[in-house]
Tab-separated table of C-alpha atoms and ligand atoms in Angstrom:
chain	number	residue	atom	x	y	z
A	111	MET	CA	-0.033	-0.067	0.107
A	112	ASN	CA	1.166	3.300	-0.843
A	113	ILE	CA	-0.064	6.237	0.839
A	114	SER	CA	1.169	9.860	0.925
A	115	TRP	CA	0.585	12.848	3.731
A	116	THR	CA	-2.847	13.572	5.228
A	117	GLU	CA	-4.559	16.761	4.055
A	118	ILE	CA	-3.320	18.456	7.781
A	119	GLN	CA	0.437	17.103	7.334
A	120	GLN	CA	0.706	18.651	3.790
A	121	THR	CA	-0.604	21.972	4.771
A	122	ARG	CA	1.850	22.006	7.921
A	123	LEU	CA	4.497	21.095	6.069
A	124	LYS	CA	3.832	23.705	3.377
A	125	GLU	CA	3.641	26.406	6.156
A	126	LEU	CA	7.120	25.028	7.233
A	127	ALA	CA	8.388	25.248	3.604
A	128	ALA	CA	9.045	21.866	2.682
A	129	ASP	CA	10.504	21.285	-0.752
A	130	ASP	CA	8.627	19.826	-3.461
A	131	ALA	CA	10.194	16.209	-3.131
A	132	ASP	CA	9.376	15.924	0.809
A	133	LEU	CA	5.724	16.911	-0.226
A	134	GLN	CA	5.485	14.171	-2.560
A	135	SER	CA	6.875	11.402	-0.403
A	136	GLN	CA	5.161	7.621	-0.364
A	137	PHE	CA	4.785	5.506	2.729
A	138	ASP	CA	4.004	1.808	3.351
A	139	GLY	CA	1.571	2.948	5.910
A	140	ALA	CA	-0.041	5.556	8.142
A	141	ALA	CA	2.079	4.408	11.047
A	142	ALA	CA	5.546	4.710	8.796
A	143	ARG	CA	4.183	8.167	7.450
A	144	ASP	CA	2.776	9.712	10.721
A	145	LYS	CA	6.645	8.723	12.122
A	146	ALA	CA	8.031	10.186	9.429
A	147	PHE	CA	6.033	13.210	9.726
A	148	GLN	CA	6.908	13.631	13.306
A	149	GLN	CA	10.597	13.574	11.843
A	150	LEU	CA	10.428	15.982	9.367
A	151	GLU	CA	8.373	18.415	11.193
A	152	LYS	CA	10.958	18.957	13.362
A	153	LYS	CA	13.690	19.070	10.844
A	154	LEU	CA	11.967	21.935	9.193
A	155	VAL	CA	10.900	23.606	12.351
A	156	LYS	CA	14.524	23.884	13.443
A	157	VAL	CA	15.697	25.482	9.975
A	158	GLU	CA	12.621	27.866	10.180
A	159	ARG	CA	13.983	28.973	13.779
A	160	GLN	CA	17.300	29.379	12.600
A	161	LYS	CA	16.135	31.827	9.707
A	162	LEU	CA	14.012	33.576	12.216
A	163	GLN	CA	17.327	33.814	14.286
A	164	GLN	CA	19.286	34.886	10.964
A	165	LEU	CA	16.674	37.815	10.453
A	166	ARG	CA	17.161	39.007	13.808
A	167	ASP	CA	20.840	38.978	13.668
A	168	VAL	CA	21.291	40.348	10.362
A	169	HIS	CA	18.720	42.072	8.164
A	170	ARG	CA	16.154	42.856	10.960
A	171	ARG	CA	13.572	43.689	8.261
A	172	PRO	CA	11.432	41.434	5.933
A	173	ARG	CA	12.034	41.459	2.562
A	174	LEU	CA	8.848	43.283	1.766
A	175	CYS	CA	10.168	46.144	3.732
A	176	ARG	CA	13.682	45.798	2.153
A	177	LEU	CA	12.339	45.559	-1.649
A	178	GLU	CA	10.261	48.704	-0.505
A	179	SER	CA	13.557	50.399	0.295
A	180	ARG	CA	15.509	49.205	-2.653
A	181	LEU	CA	12.788	50.387	-4.965
A	182	THR	CA	12.306	53.449	-3.511
A	183	ASP	CA	16.430	54.146	-3.546
A	184	ILE	CA	16.341	53.035	-7.655
A	185	LEU	CA	13.349	55.352	-8.262
A	186	ILE	CA	14.554	58.365	-6.649
A	187	GLN	CA	17.870	58.201	-8.159
A	188	ASN	CA	16.234	58.193	-11.353
A	189	ASP	CA	14.335	61.427	-10.660
A	190	PHE	CA	10.873	60.252	-9.398
A	191	VAL	CA	9.368	61.688	-6.560
A	192	GLN	CA	7.706	59.880	-3.905
A	193	VAL	CA	4.534	60.682	-2.588
A	194	THR	CA	2.250	59.505	0.168
A	195	THR	CA	-1.517	60.170	-0.143
A	196	PRO	CA	-4.439	58.387	2.244
A	197	THR	CA	-5.332	54.864	2.404
A	198	ILE	CA	-8.862	56.054	2.753
A	199	LEU	CA	-10.647	56.871	-0.716
A	200	SER	CA	-13.641	58.873	-1.538
A	201	LYS	CA	-16.259	57.669	-3.697
A	202	GLY	CA	-16.102	60.320	-5.795
A	203	LEU	CA	-12.547	60.089	-7.111
A	204	LEU	CA	-13.304	56.334	-7.224
A	205	ASN	CA	-16.029	57.168	-9.667
A	206	LYS	CA	-13.597	59.527	-11.717
A	207	MET	CA	-12.026	56.253	-12.334
A	208	SER	CA	-15.044	55.257	-14.274
A	209	ILE	CA	-15.581	52.552	-11.336
A	210	ASP	CA	-19.210	53.235	-10.626
A	211	ASP	CA	-21.705	50.809	-9.030
A	212	THR	CA	-22.079	48.873	-11.743
A	213	HIS	CA	-18.008	48.318	-12.458
A	214	PRO	CA	-16.817	44.949	-12.184
A	215	LEU	CA	-14.439	46.192	-9.269
A	216	THR	CA	-17.342	47.629	-7.770
A	217	SER	CA	-17.785	44.081	-5.709
A	218	GLN	CA	-14.169	44.326	-4.660
A	219	ILE	CA	-13.919	47.162	-2.612
A	220	PHE	CA	-14.239	47.469	0.929
A	221	TRP	CA	-16.584	50.428	2.013
A	222	LEU	CA	-16.179	52.116	5.319
A	223	ASP	CA	-19.304	53.954	4.821
A	224	LYS	CA	-21.202	54.964	2.099
A	225	ASP	CA	-18.822	57.267	0.509
A	226	LYS	CA	-15.463	56.097	1.688
A	227	CYS	CA	-13.616	53.176	0.996
A	228	LEU	CA	-10.193	51.638	1.460
A	229	ARG	CA	-8.264	52.234	-1.827
A	230	PRO	CA	-8.085	49.195	-4.172
A	231	MET	CA	-5.379	50.957	-6.146
A	232	LEU	CA	-3.211	54.142	-6.022
A	233	ALA	CA	-3.924	55.860	-9.439
A	234	PRO	CA	-7.064	58.087	-8.379
A	235	HIS	CA	-4.898	60.073	-5.712
A	236	LEU	CA	-1.640	60.040	-8.015
A	237	TYR	CA	-4.216	61.923	-10.716
A	238	PHE	CA	-5.114	64.042	-7.824
A	239	VAL	CA	-1.765	65.252	-6.942
A	240	LEU	CA	-0.557	65.713	-10.749
A	241	GLN	CA	-3.102	67.953	-11.516
A	242	ASP	CA	-1.391	70.158	-9.241
A	243	LEU	CA	2.202	69.258	-9.780
A	244	LEU	CA	1.793	69.565	-13.353
A	245	ARG	CA	0.815	73.123	-12.926
A	246	ILE	CA	4.015	73.622	-10.522
A	247	TRP	CA	6.789	71.875	-12.195
A	248	GLU	CA	8.913	71.536	-15.196
A	249	LYS	CA	7.560	68.648	-17.306
A	250	PRO	CA	8.114	65.763	-17.406
A	251	VAL	CA	6.634	65.280	-13.772
A	252	ARG	CA	7.905	61.792	-12.259
A	253	ILE	CA	6.090	60.494	-9.115
A	254	PHE	CA	5.629	57.356	-7.467
A	255	GLU	CA	3.826	55.715	-4.141
A	256	ILE	CA	4.471	52.492	-2.705
A	257	GLY	CA	1.431	51.331	-0.129
A	258	SER	CA	-1.329	49.064	0.909
A	259	CYS	CA	-4.219	48.635	-1.528
A	260	PHE	CA	-7.450	46.353	-0.629
A	261	ARG	CA	-9.794	44.433	-2.537
A	262	LYS	CA	-12.215	41.511	-1.779
A	263	GLU	CA	-10.573	38.546	-3.582
A	264	SER	CA	-11.725	35.033	-3.330
A	265	HIS	CA	-8.860	33.864	-1.815
A	266	GLY	CA	-5.989	32.132	-3.708
A	267	ALA	CA	-2.166	31.665	-3.652
A	268	ARG	CA	-1.608	34.797	-5.824
A	269	HIS	CA	-4.065	37.086	-4.315
A	270	SER	CA	-4.732	38.634	-0.680
A	271	ASN	CA	-7.272	41.026	0.201
A	272	GLU	CA	-4.130	43.459	1.664
A	273	PHE	CA	-1.278	43.887	-0.945
A	274	THR	CA	1.270	46.502	-1.287
A	275	MET	CA	1.438	48.271	-4.764
A	276	LEU	CA	4.065	50.134	-6.382
A	277	ASN	CA	2.937	52.716	-8.717
A	278	LEU	CA	4.723	54.914	-10.511
A	279	VAL	CA	3.956	57.681	-13.216
A	280	GLU	CA	5.820	59.763	-15.732
A	281	MET	CA	3.610	62.744	-17.201
A	282	GLY	CA	4.537	64.957	-20.096
A	283	LEU	CA	7.093	63.183	-22.066
A	284	ALA	CA	7.063	62.927	-25.513
A	285	GLU	CA	4.237	60.722	-27.170
A	286	GLU	CA	6.825	58.606	-29.221
A	287	THR	CA	8.926	57.988	-26.574
A	288	ARG	CA	6.229	56.180	-24.317
A	289	GLN	CA	6.717	52.643	-25.335
A	290	ARG	CA	10.522	52.782	-24.637
A	291	ARG	CA	10.457	54.299	-21.296
A	292	LEU	CA	7.582	52.039	-20.303
A	293	GLU	CA	9.968	48.974	-21.001
A	294	GLU	CA	13.090	51.024	-19.363
A	295	LEU	CA	11.023	51.666	-15.996
A	296	ALA	CA	9.741	48.186	-16.259
A	297	ALA	CA	13.420	46.754	-16.299
A	298	LEU	CA	14.488	49.403	-13.801
A	299	VAL	CA	11.643	47.971	-11.355
A	300	THR	CA	12.183	44.312	-12.105
A	301	GLN	CA	15.940	44.386	-11.811
A	302	ALA	CA	15.999	46.116	-8.472
A	303	ALA	CA	13.525	43.036	-7.397
A	304	GLY	CA	15.681	40.531	-8.963
A	305	VAL	CA	13.116	39.153	-11.454
A	306	ASP	CA	15.191	38.795	-14.640
A	307	ASP	CA	12.901	36.751	-16.348
A	308	TYR	CA	9.905	38.532	-17.754
A	309	ILE	CA	7.673	39.420	-20.557
A	310	ILE	CA	5.720	42.463	-21.520
A	311	GLN	CA	2.148	41.487	-23.205
A	312	SER	CA	-0.748	43.592	-24.221
A	313	GLU	CA	-3.912	42.938	-21.945
A	314	SER	CA	-7.294	44.405	-21.666
A	315	SER	CA	-8.227	46.180	-18.565
A	316	ALA	CA	-11.244	46.643	-16.751
A	317	VAL	CA	-10.336	50.010	-15.550
A	318	TYR	CA	-7.778	51.385	-18.666
A	319	GLY	CA	-9.003	49.338	-21.499
A	320	GLU	CA	-5.781	48.245	-22.990
A	321	THR	CA	-2.764	47.730	-20.586
A	322	ASN	CA	0.813	46.391	-21.269
A	323	ASP	CA	0.955	43.555	-18.450
A	324	ILE	CA	4.453	42.386	-17.109
A	325	LEU	CA	4.148	38.778	-16.763
A	326	ASP	CA	6.534	36.385	-15.124
A	327	GLY	CA	8.458	34.387	-18.064
A	328	ARG	CA	8.093	31.484	-16.756
A	329	ASN	CA	4.579	30.911	-15.706
A	330	ARG	CA	2.831	33.929	-17.142
A	331	GLN	CA	2.031	35.267	-13.616
A	332	GLU	CA	1.237	38.972	-13.854
A	333	LEU	CA	3.547	40.997	-11.936
A	334	GLY	CA	2.334	44.833	-12.940
A	335	SER	CA	0.317	46.406	-15.233
A	336	ALA	CA	1.142	49.431	-17.387
A	337	ALA	CA	-1.135	51.885	-19.010
A	338	MET	CA	-0.562	55.222	-21.193
A	339	GLY	CA	-1.799	58.519	-22.003
A	340	PRO	CA	-3.348	60.401	-23.316
A	341	HIS	CA	-6.370	58.108	-21.688
A	342	VAL	CA	-9.942	58.587	-21.581
A	343	LEU	CA	-10.080	58.796	-17.969
A	344	ASP	CA	-7.460	61.705	-17.869
A	345	ARG	CA	-10.219	64.042	-19.058
A	346	ALA	CA	-12.197	63.787	-15.798
A	347	TRP	CA	-8.850	65.211	-14.092
A	348	GLN	CA	-8.612	67.767	-17.335
A	349	ILE	CA	-5.145	66.152	-17.880
A	350	THR	CA	-3.737	66.176	-21.544
A	351	ASP	CA	-0.368	65.335	-21.224
A	352	ALA	CA	1.359	62.107	-22.754
A	353	TRP	CA	2.223	59.915	-20.106
A	354	VAL	CA	3.227	56.490	-19.049
A	355	GLY	CA	2.381	54.737	-15.560
A	356	ILE	CA	2.993	51.032	-14.302
A	357	GLY	CA	1.524	49.574	-11.244
A	358	PHE	CA	3.568	46.606	-9.725
A	359	GLY	CA	2.535	43.988	-6.467
A	360	LEU	CA	5.100	44.215	-4.467
A	361	GLU	CA	4.191	40.723	-3.136
A	362	ARG	CA	3.949	39.098	-6.583
A	363	LEU	CA	7.463	40.655	-7.363
A	364	LEU	CA	8.914	38.627	-4.203
A	365	MET	CA	7.057	35.762	-4.893
A	366	VAL	CA	8.888	35.468	-8.289
A	367	ALA	CA	12.391	36.457	-7.007
A	368	GLU	CA	12.277	33.924	-4.116
A	369	GLY	CA	10.391	30.824	-6.317
A	370	SER	CA	7.724	31.008	-3.782
A	371	GLN	CA	4.207	29.647	-4.482
A	372	SER	CA	2.536	31.699	-1.815
A	373	LEU	CA	1.787	35.138	-2.128
A	374	GLY	CA	0.557	34.958	1.652
A	375	LYS	CA	3.927	34.298	3.332
A	376	MET	CA	5.448	37.555	1.330
A	377	GLY	CA	3.077	39.990	2.408
A	378	LYS	CA	1.944	41.574	5.759
A	379	SER	CA	0.813	38.758	8.131
A	380	LEU	CA	0.026	37.575	11.571
A	381	ALA	CA	1.193	34.139	10.851
A	382	TYR	CA	4.560	34.699	8.963
A	383	LEU	CA	7.199	37.290	9.672
A	384	ASP	CA	9.472	37.678	6.479
A	385	GLY	CA	8.056	34.592	5.328
A	386	ILE	CA	8.691	32.051	8.349
A	387	ARG	CA	5.772	30.664	9.877
A	388	LEU	CA	5.586	31.600	13.730
A	389	ASN	CA	3.999	29.009	15.218
A	390	ILE	CA	7.143	26.932	15.798
B	527	LIG	P1	-4.988	40.092	-11.352
B	527	LIG	O1	-5.088	39.939	-12.818
B	527	LIG	O2	-3.506	39.187	-11.127
B	527	LIG	O3	-5.909	39.885	-10.362
B	527	LIG	P2	-5.072	42.828	-11.577
B	527	LIG	O4	-4.874	43.143	-13.214
B	527	LIG	O5	-6.736	42.926	-11.215
B	527	LIG	O6	-4.250	41.441	-11.366
B	527	LIG	P3	-4.143	45.666	-11.264
B	527	LIG	O7	-4.926	46.119	-11.141
B	527	LIG	O8	-3.285	45.457	-12.612
B	527	LIG	O9	-4.059	44.043	-11.144
B	527	LIG	O10	-2.987	45.810	-10.216
B	527	LIG	C1	-1.542	45.940	-10.458
B	527	LIG	C2	-0.712	44.870	-9.591
B	527	LIG	O11	-1.115	44.575	-8.205
B	527	LIG	C3	-1.033	43.506	-10.517
B	527	LIG	O12	-0.314	43.350	-11.531
B	527	LIG	C4	-0.200	42.731	-8.845
B	527	LIG	O13	0.996	42.206	-9.224
B	527	LIG	C5	-0.924	43.364	-8.089
B	527	LIG	N1	-2.314	42.872	-7.656
B	527	LIG	C6	-3.596	43.113	-7.577
B	527	LIG	N2	-4.270	42.247	-7.137
B	527	LIG	C7	-3.965	41.688	-5.938
B	527	LIG	C8	-4.459	41.042	-5.312
B	527	LIG	N3	-5.427	40.945	-4.633
B	527	LIG	N4	-2.874	40.591	-3.978
B	527	LIG	C9	-1.895	40.736	-4.718
B	527	LIG	N5	-1.349	41.413	-5.515
B	527	LIG	C10	-2.326	42.121	-6.309
B	528	LIG	MG1	-3.581	44.111	-14.105
């Protein structure tokens, strides 16, 4: 008789970052399996404890925070200005993004009251501040924000209800340079994140119409979505300049850079610290 781990054992082993070979182990019977489980669990717990100690001794910051710092540094070095806008978004600004009550994204919004929600994206507030910055600063105006966004998702390994978005925008550049610029900026971010195998592919988006998605070269998982203007959404903000913008998910970038299967481990979590399970 050949049997594999029970579902509960599987889950625990995945939490403890067991590798594929261990996860696929087969056993002659339940007794042999349960004994093997105890031994393997003990071994993996020891490794996780060592990783936790290393975090304390060396970096002292989770990967997510370190990636945020690296991206901030590289963007500032490339003349982008960091902005920080509220996490709470008004319904009015959401509507300006064409997201009204009939829009597919509406069912994903966390409402705080009838006209305030947790931002599902950074773009509305970036548009808002750009209206003024375009008036005041010489072009091109380059800004970015990194912060939490919230969407109701049916839980999967690639989505979570709270995730960290980087959104960068360069506005007021020559229209014919947009595609090249988009590729340069995608390269800048992916390189800083340690992702070297990616492709850029045209996609249709519920908010922007056409987007250029940045996908993991191996499994085609979406890492970011880029859009260009002039765009129909710009009219609501009286913006007429040519622009490029990209929104990246930091947890997705980390997943790919670390070869992880679980977005939950990479993000803000009570169960994991820097991807390390805490109930060990
Ligand atoms: P997907 O198709 O993967 O659900 P999306 O196209 O709805 O993503 P965008 O609105 O383009 O997402 O957001 C920009 C980026 O933010 C995505 O490319 C992805 O990296 C990240 N992202 C979006 N939703 C989530 C989520 N629920 N959890 C983690 N990351 C997310
Ligand atoms: Mg997208």
